[in-house]
Amino acid sequence: MLIGITMQLAYGQQTSEKLFSFGVLADIQYADADKKGKRDYRNSLSKLENCITEFNKHELSFVVSLGDVIDKDYESFDKPLAILDKSKAKVYNIIGNHEYAIVDQYKGEVKKRLNNKKGYFEFEMGNLVFLVVDGTDLSMLAYAKDSEKYKEGLAELEEIKKAGGNNAYDWNGGIGDEQFSWLEKRLEKAESKNKKVVLFCHWPLLPENGTQLWNNKKVLDLIEGKKSVVAWVSGHHHAGGYEKVNGIHHLTMKGMVEATKETSCGIMDVFTDKLMLKGLGDQPDQTLSF
């Protein structure tokens, strides 16, 4: 059967042929620390091993880790990154807040360590454009306390507090002006070429449960005006979640660190008219039609 054709099912529904697949996971949050509440820090390594072992049984075009590879301490990166390196498919690391739960002297090394030197970038596959967004760009957590960027993040946080925002926490962050301009241009380019767009970020935009990006409304105003945008896929909120608003799917992956089963991750099958997530372990299935 040729890629891209449509096949008729016995019960009368139609589905397009699968084009490619990728793996997705969130919030490994490893640390050499005892379990606290639902967060099983040490055992996240075995859950990650199970995830990568399963991923390697499939033909995946790439794997996305949606941030918070570690919980704290720069040396914590060693073990989870070594497991991610076992992936047969290329791994894209999104920057999360816990990446910066380290001493200031190492904060400048984080992006290089995760092979994500700028924090945000794009790549394409078939008719899909994937945009990786950096929610630590406008924040306090990613910068030394005596830096101008830290002061800029602090000022933003104070404004959110004054406005009564329920996401006014220093473990949240936002998108700075330069990155926002980049995002606008990438979306306009995708629109002009009739491409579909999937965005990855550690922080969700919706629901507004306190874990959303600081400037989520500004980003929503931008993407909801674009026919190209299919989905915003995130982590950060360990319970996970899903909703569809104004034609855009907002999918939050469950946090691996809180998995009660052998793992929590998923394989996303890409079709001409939908994305189909096959959940593994704690992660439920989800279909994102477009």
Tab-separated table of C-alpha atoms in Angstrom:
chain	number	residue	atom	x	y	z
A	1	MET	CA	0.000	0.000	0.000
A	2	LEU	CA	1.495	3.361	-1.020
A	3	ILE	CA	2.121	6.137	1.489
A	4	GLY	CA	-0.458	8.902	1.374
A	5	ILE	CA	-3.361	6.949	-0.150
A	6	THR	CA	-6.647	6.419	1.654
A	7	MET	CA	-7.950	3.022	2.594
A	8	GLN	CA	-11.561	2.048	3.253
A	9	LEU	CA	-12.232	0.163	6.467
A	10	ALA	CA	-14.775	-2.624	6.788
A	11	TYR	CA	-17.052	-0.517	8.979
A	12	GLY	CA	-17.197	2.317	6.489
A	13	GLN	CA	-14.755	4.815	8.031
A	14	GLN	CA	-11.730	6.096	6.185
A	15	THR	CA	-8.212	6.599	7.470
A	16	SER	CA	-5.107	7.841	5.697
A	17	GLU	CA	-1.911	5.833	5.488
A	18	LYS	CA	0.699	6.348	8.214
A	19	LEU	CA	3.555	8.567	7.060
A	20	PHE	CA	6.010	8.251	9.952
A	21	SER	CA	6.183	7.930	13.746
A	22	PHE	CA	8.046	9.589	16.597
A	23	GLY	CA	8.475	8.974	20.310
A	24	VAL	CA	7.499	11.469	22.997
A	25	LEU	CA	8.070	11.605	26.749
A	26	ALA	CA	8.115	14.186	29.527
A	27	ASP	CA	9.488	14.919	32.984
A	28	ILE	CA	11.961	12.137	33.676
A	29	GLN	CA	13.088	14.361	36.542
A	30	TYR	CA	15.858	12.056	37.760
A	31	ALA	CA	17.789	12.735	40.946
A	32	ASP	CA	19.647	10.523	43.378
A	33	ALA	CA	16.973	11.275	45.969
A	34	ASP	CA	14.328	9.438	47.943
A	35	LYS	CA	10.751	9.311	46.751
A	36	LYS	CA	8.682	12.352	47.686
A	37	GLY	CA	4.924	12.117	47.300
A	38	LYS	CA	4.246	10.697	43.853
A	39	ARG	CA	7.694	11.625	42.543
A	40	ASP	CA	9.913	8.555	42.437
A	41	TYR	CA	13.170	10.229	41.489
A	42	ARG	CA	15.623	7.321	41.443
A	43	ASN	CA	13.275	4.859	39.767
A	44	SER	CA	12.645	7.241	36.880
A	45	LEU	CA	15.808	5.746	35.362
A	46	SER	CA	14.273	2.261	35.059
A	47	LYS	CA	11.100	3.803	33.594
A	48	LEU	CA	13.220	5.665	31.060
A	49	GLU	CA	15.104	2.436	30.216
A	50	ASN	CA	11.767	0.707	29.589
A	51	CYS	CA	10.609	3.591	27.410
A	52	ILE	CA	13.727	3.682	25.219
A	53	THR	CA	13.770	-0.126	24.936
A	54	GLU	CA	10.201	-0.030	23.625
A	55	PHE	CA	10.925	2.911	21.315
A	56	ASN	CA	13.838	0.980	19.798
A	57	LYS	CA	11.477	-1.808	18.748
A	58	HIS	CA	9.793	0.624	16.341
A	59	GLU	CA	10.884	2.582	13.291
A	60	LEU	CA	10.844	6.087	14.746
A	61	SER	CA	11.929	9.188	12.865
A	62	PHE	CA	12.890	10.977	16.085
A	63	VAL	CA	12.202	11.186	19.829
A	64	VAL	CA	11.163	14.299	21.769
A	65	SER	CA	11.920	14.708	25.469
A	66	LEU	CA	9.706	17.548	26.688
A	67	GLY	CA	11.967	18.853	29.420
A	68	ASP	CA	12.891	18.221	33.055
A	69	VAL	CA	15.390	15.459	32.369
A	70	ILE	CA	16.610	16.070	35.921
A	71	ASP	CA	15.074	17.225	39.180
A	72	LYS	CA	18.139	18.994	40.575
A	73	ASP	CA	21.972	19.054	40.564
A	74	TYR	CA	24.058	19.345	37.404
A	75	GLU	CA	25.650	15.904	37.872
A	76	SER	CA	22.175	14.350	37.628
A	77	PHE	CA	22.288	14.812	33.840
A	78	ASP	CA	24.804	11.981	33.415
A	79	LYS	CA	22.560	8.957	33.948
A	80	PRO	CA	19.343	9.924	32.093
A	81	LEU	CA	21.266	11.355	29.132
A	82	ALA	CA	23.252	8.111	28.888
A	83	ILE	CA	19.961	6.210	28.595
A	84	LEU	CA	18.566	8.652	26.030
A	85	ASP	CA	21.767	8.124	24.025
A	86	LYS	CA	20.693	4.485	23.565
A	87	SER	CA	17.816	5.634	21.378
A	88	LYS	CA	18.191	4.503	17.769
A	89	ALA	CA	16.276	7.603	16.702
A	90	LYS	CA	17.621	11.143	17.126
A	91	VAL	CA	16.547	12.720	20.422
A	92	TYR	CA	15.459	16.360	20.623
A	93	ASN	CA	15.670	17.797	24.155
A	94	ILE	CA	13.308	20.621	25.095
A	95	ILE	CA	14.409	22.864	27.986
A	96	GLY	CA	12.409	22.594	31.231
A	97	ASN	CA	12.506	24.448	34.541
A	98	HIS	CA	14.285	21.705	36.518
A	99	GLU	CA	17.170	21.795	34.044
A	100	TYR	CA	18.122	24.956	35.955
A	101	ALA	CA	17.668	23.620	39.502
A	102	ILE	CA	21.448	23.751	39.708
A	103	VAL	CA	24.070	26.175	40.986
A	104	ASP	CA	24.489	29.343	38.945
A	105	GLN	CA	27.972	28.472	37.690
A	106	TYR	CA	26.607	25.607	35.554
A	107	LYS	CA	23.526	27.336	34.126
A	108	GLY	CA	25.431	28.454	31.049
A	109	GLU	CA	26.272	24.821	30.241
A	110	VAL	CA	22.737	23.401	30.216
A	111	LYS	CA	21.741	24.047	26.602
A	112	LYS	CA	25.029	22.717	25.265
A	113	ARG	CA	24.674	19.642	27.478
A	114	LEU	CA	21.225	18.977	26.003
A	115	ASN	CA	22.424	19.664	22.436
A	116	ASN	CA	19.923	22.516	22.205
A	117	LYS	CA	22.274	25.474	21.968
A	118	LYS	CA	19.705	28.216	21.369
A	119	GLY	CA	16.728	26.689	23.198
A	120	TYR	CA	14.358	27.041	20.249
A	121	PHE	CA	14.589	25.745	16.687
A	122	GLU	CA	12.614	24.117	13.881
A	123	PHE	CA	12.813	20.980	11.776
A	124	GLU	CA	10.597	19.526	9.057
A	125	MET	CA	9.414	16.104	8.043
A	126	GLY	CA	7.060	15.570	5.133
A	127	ASN	CA	4.333	18.233	5.251
A	128	LEU	CA	4.851	18.892	8.950
A	129	VAL	CA	6.914	21.644	10.535
A	130	PHE	CA	7.978	21.048	14.135
A	131	LEU	CA	8.757	24.118	16.242
A	132	VAL	CA	10.619	23.666	19.525
A	133	VAL	CA	9.866	26.512	21.939
A	134	ASP	CA	11.942	27.603	24.946
A	135	GLY	CA	9.851	28.652	27.945
A	136	THR	CA	12.938	29.467	30.034
A	137	ASP	CA	13.802	32.303	27.663
A	138	LEU	CA	11.911	34.850	29.779
A	139	SER	CA	12.418	33.604	33.328
A	140	MET	CA	14.345	33.888	36.546
A	141	LEU	CA	15.391	30.284	36.828
A	142	ALA	CA	17.717	30.118	33.803
A	143	TYR	CA	19.949	33.023	34.828
A	144	ALA	CA	22.341	34.044	37.579
A	145	LYS	CA	20.737	36.330	40.167
A	146	ASP	CA	23.016	39.268	39.352
A	147	SER	CA	22.212	39.187	35.604
A	148	GLU	CA	19.994	41.540	33.600
A	149	LYS	CA	18.005	38.570	32.263
A	150	TYR	CA	17.182	37.517	35.831
A	151	LYS	CA	15.961	41.050	36.623
A	152	GLU	CA	13.865	41.031	33.441
A	153	GLY	CA	12.259	37.744	34.500
A	154	LEU	CA	11.626	39.055	38.016
A	155	ALA	CA	9.895	42.143	36.618
A	156	GLU	CA	7.669	39.950	34.439
A	157	LEU	CA	6.776	37.758	37.414
A	158	GLU	CA	5.832	40.800	39.484
A	159	GLU	CA	3.547	42.027	36.687
A	160	ILE	CA	1.799	38.639	36.565
A	161	LYS	CA	1.341	38.716	40.343
A	162	LYS	CA	-0.182	42.216	40.178
A	163	ALA	CA	-2.590	41.005	37.486
A	164	GLY	CA	-3.645	38.069	39.689
A	165	GLY	CA	-2.279	35.373	37.377
A	166	ASN	CA	-2.460	31.885	38.851
A	167	ASN	CA	0.801	31.007	37.062
A	168	ALA	CA	2.829	33.619	38.974
A	169	TYR	CA	5.580	31.244	40.083
A	170	ASP	CA	9.324	31.361	39.534
A	171	TRP	CA	9.241	27.764	38.256
A	172	ASN	CA	7.229	28.948	35.272
A	173	GLY	CA	8.609	31.024	32.424
A	174	GLY	CA	7.783	32.627	29.121
A	175	ILE	CA	8.871	33.475	25.585
A	176	GLY	CA	11.006	36.582	25.072
A	177	ASP	CA	10.542	39.163	22.322
A	178	GLU	CA	13.269	37.825	20.024
A	179	GLN	CA	11.938	34.267	20.200
A	180	PHE	CA	8.369	35.485	19.712
A	181	SER	CA	9.420	37.308	16.542
A	182	TRP	CA	11.134	34.112	15.346
A	183	LEU	CA	7.954	32.148	16.080
A	184	GLU	CA	5.819	34.601	14.100
A	185	LYS	CA	8.090	34.294	11.069
A	186	ARG	CA	8.223	30.490	11.196
A	187	LEU	CA	4.431	30.292	11.370
A	188	GLU	CA	4.013	32.727	8.476
A	189	LYS	CA	6.430	30.665	6.396
A	190	ALA	CA	4.526	27.455	7.165
A	191	GLU	CA	1.233	29.158	6.245
A	192	SER	CA	2.629	30.331	2.914
A	193	LYS	CA	3.754	26.792	2.057
A	194	ASN	CA	0.520	25.130	3.273
A	195	LYS	CA	2.439	23.158	5.878
A	196	LYS	CA	0.998	21.847	9.146
A	197	VAL	CA	2.706	22.865	12.404
A	198	VAL	CA	3.218	21.032	15.691
A	199	LEU	CA	4.809	22.970	18.553
A	200	PHE	CA	6.741	21.417	21.436
A	201	CYS	CA	7.325	23.220	24.729
A	202	HIS	CA	7.874	22.152	28.320
A	203	TRP	CA	5.029	24.426	29.453
A	204	PRO	CA	1.402	24.041	28.352
A	205	LEU	CA	-0.682	26.958	27.126
A	206	LEU	CA	-3.967	25.430	28.283
A	207	PRO	CA	-5.650	24.692	30.587
A	208	GLU	CA	-4.844	27.647	32.799
A	209	ASN	CA	-4.257	25.561	35.909
A	210	GLY	CA	-1.197	27.452	37.151
A	211	THR	CA	1.382	25.495	35.135
A	212	GLN	CA	0.839	27.424	31.895
A	213	LEU	CA	3.452	29.567	30.185
A	214	TRP	CA	3.727	33.070	31.686
A	215	ASN	CA	2.649	34.769	28.447
A	216	ASN	CA	0.341	32.000	27.257
A	217	LYS	CA	-2.360	34.442	26.141
A	218	LYS	CA	0.045	36.261	23.813
A	219	VAL	CA	1.119	32.954	22.285
A	220	LEU	CA	-2.480	31.746	21.998
A	221	ASP	CA	-3.439	34.954	20.189
A	222	LEU	CA	-0.683	34.232	17.687
A	223	ILE	CA	-1.236	30.541	16.996
A	224	GLU	CA	-5.030	30.600	17.017
A	225	GLY	CA	-4.915	32.895	14.009
A	226	LYS	CA	-2.980	30.351	11.979
A	227	LYS	CA	-4.706	27.557	10.040
A	228	SER	CA	-1.411	25.693	9.929
A	229	VAL	CA	-1.199	24.992	13.673
A	230	VAL	CA	-2.315	21.501	14.642
A	231	ALA	CA	-1.096	20.992	18.196
A	232	TRP	CA	0.845	22.293	21.178
A	233	VAL	CA	2.503	19.335	22.947
A	234	SER	CA	3.935	19.880	26.434
A	235	GLY	CA	4.940	18.411	29.769
A	236	HIS	CA	5.426	20.186	33.145
A	237	HIS	CA	1.987	19.267	34.561
A	238	HIS	CA	2.686	15.699	35.662
A	239	ALA	CA	-0.952	14.632	35.703
A	240	GLY	CA	-1.101	15.243	31.947
A	241	GLY	CA	-4.138	16.473	30.109
A	242	TYR	CA	-5.845	17.188	26.838
A	243	GLU	CA	-8.249	19.712	25.385
A	244	LYS	CA	-9.049	21.134	21.990
A	245	VAL	CA	-9.672	24.880	21.770
A	246	ASN	CA	-10.266	26.901	18.592
A	247	GLY	CA	-9.201	23.969	16.449
A	248	ILE	CA	-5.847	23.432	18.197
A	249	HIS	CA	-5.042	20.326	20.228
A	250	HIS	CA	-3.380	20.967	23.592
A	251	LEU	CA	-1.758	17.720	24.711
A	252	THR	CA	0.161	17.507	27.985
A	253	MET	CA	2.103	14.290	28.468
A	254	LYS	CA	2.089	12.595	31.856
A	255	GLY	CA	5.275	12.966	33.896
A	256	MET	CA	7.502	9.890	33.861
A	257	VAL	CA	8.753	10.605	37.389
A	258	GLU	CA	5.249	9.914	38.728
A	259	ALA	CA	4.524	6.817	36.643
A	260	THR	CA	2.850	4.033	38.613
A	261	LYS	CA	3.424	1.476	35.848
A	262	GLU	CA	6.607	0.361	34.084
A	263	THR	CA	6.887	3.661	32.219
A	264	SER	CA	4.949	6.651	30.883
A	265	CYS	CA	5.573	7.807	27.316
A	266	GLY	CA	4.070	7.359	23.872
A	267	ILE	CA	4.546	6.742	20.174
A	268	MET	CA	2.923	9.286	17.864
A	269	ASP	CA	1.881	7.992	14.459
A	270	VAL	CA	1.601	10.751	11.860
A	271	PHE	CA	-1.047	10.558	9.118
A	272	THR	CA	-2.082	13.042	6.454
A	273	ASP	CA	-5.102	14.088	8.533
A	274	LYS	CA	-4.256	13.281	12.146
A	275	LEU	CA	-1.727	12.382	14.809
A	276	MET	CA	-2.436	9.222	16.799
A	277	LEU	CA	-0.690	8.786	20.139
A	278	LYS	CA	-0.289	5.234	21.363
A	279	GLY	CA	0.320	5.548	25.084
A	280	LEU	CA	2.736	3.287	26.931
A	281	GLY	CA	2.482	2.589	30.654
A	282	ASP	CA	0.552	5.383	32.392
A	283	GLN	CA	0.132	7.499	29.248
A	284	PRO	CA	-3.342	7.198	27.645
A	285	ASP	CA	-3.961	7.114	23.895
A	286	GLN	CA	-5.060	10.273	22.115
A	287	THR	CA	-6.108	11.111	18.540
A	288	LEU	CA	-5.433	14.621	17.229
A	289	SER	CA	-7.357	15.094	13.991
A	290	PHE	CA	-6.851	18.001	11.607
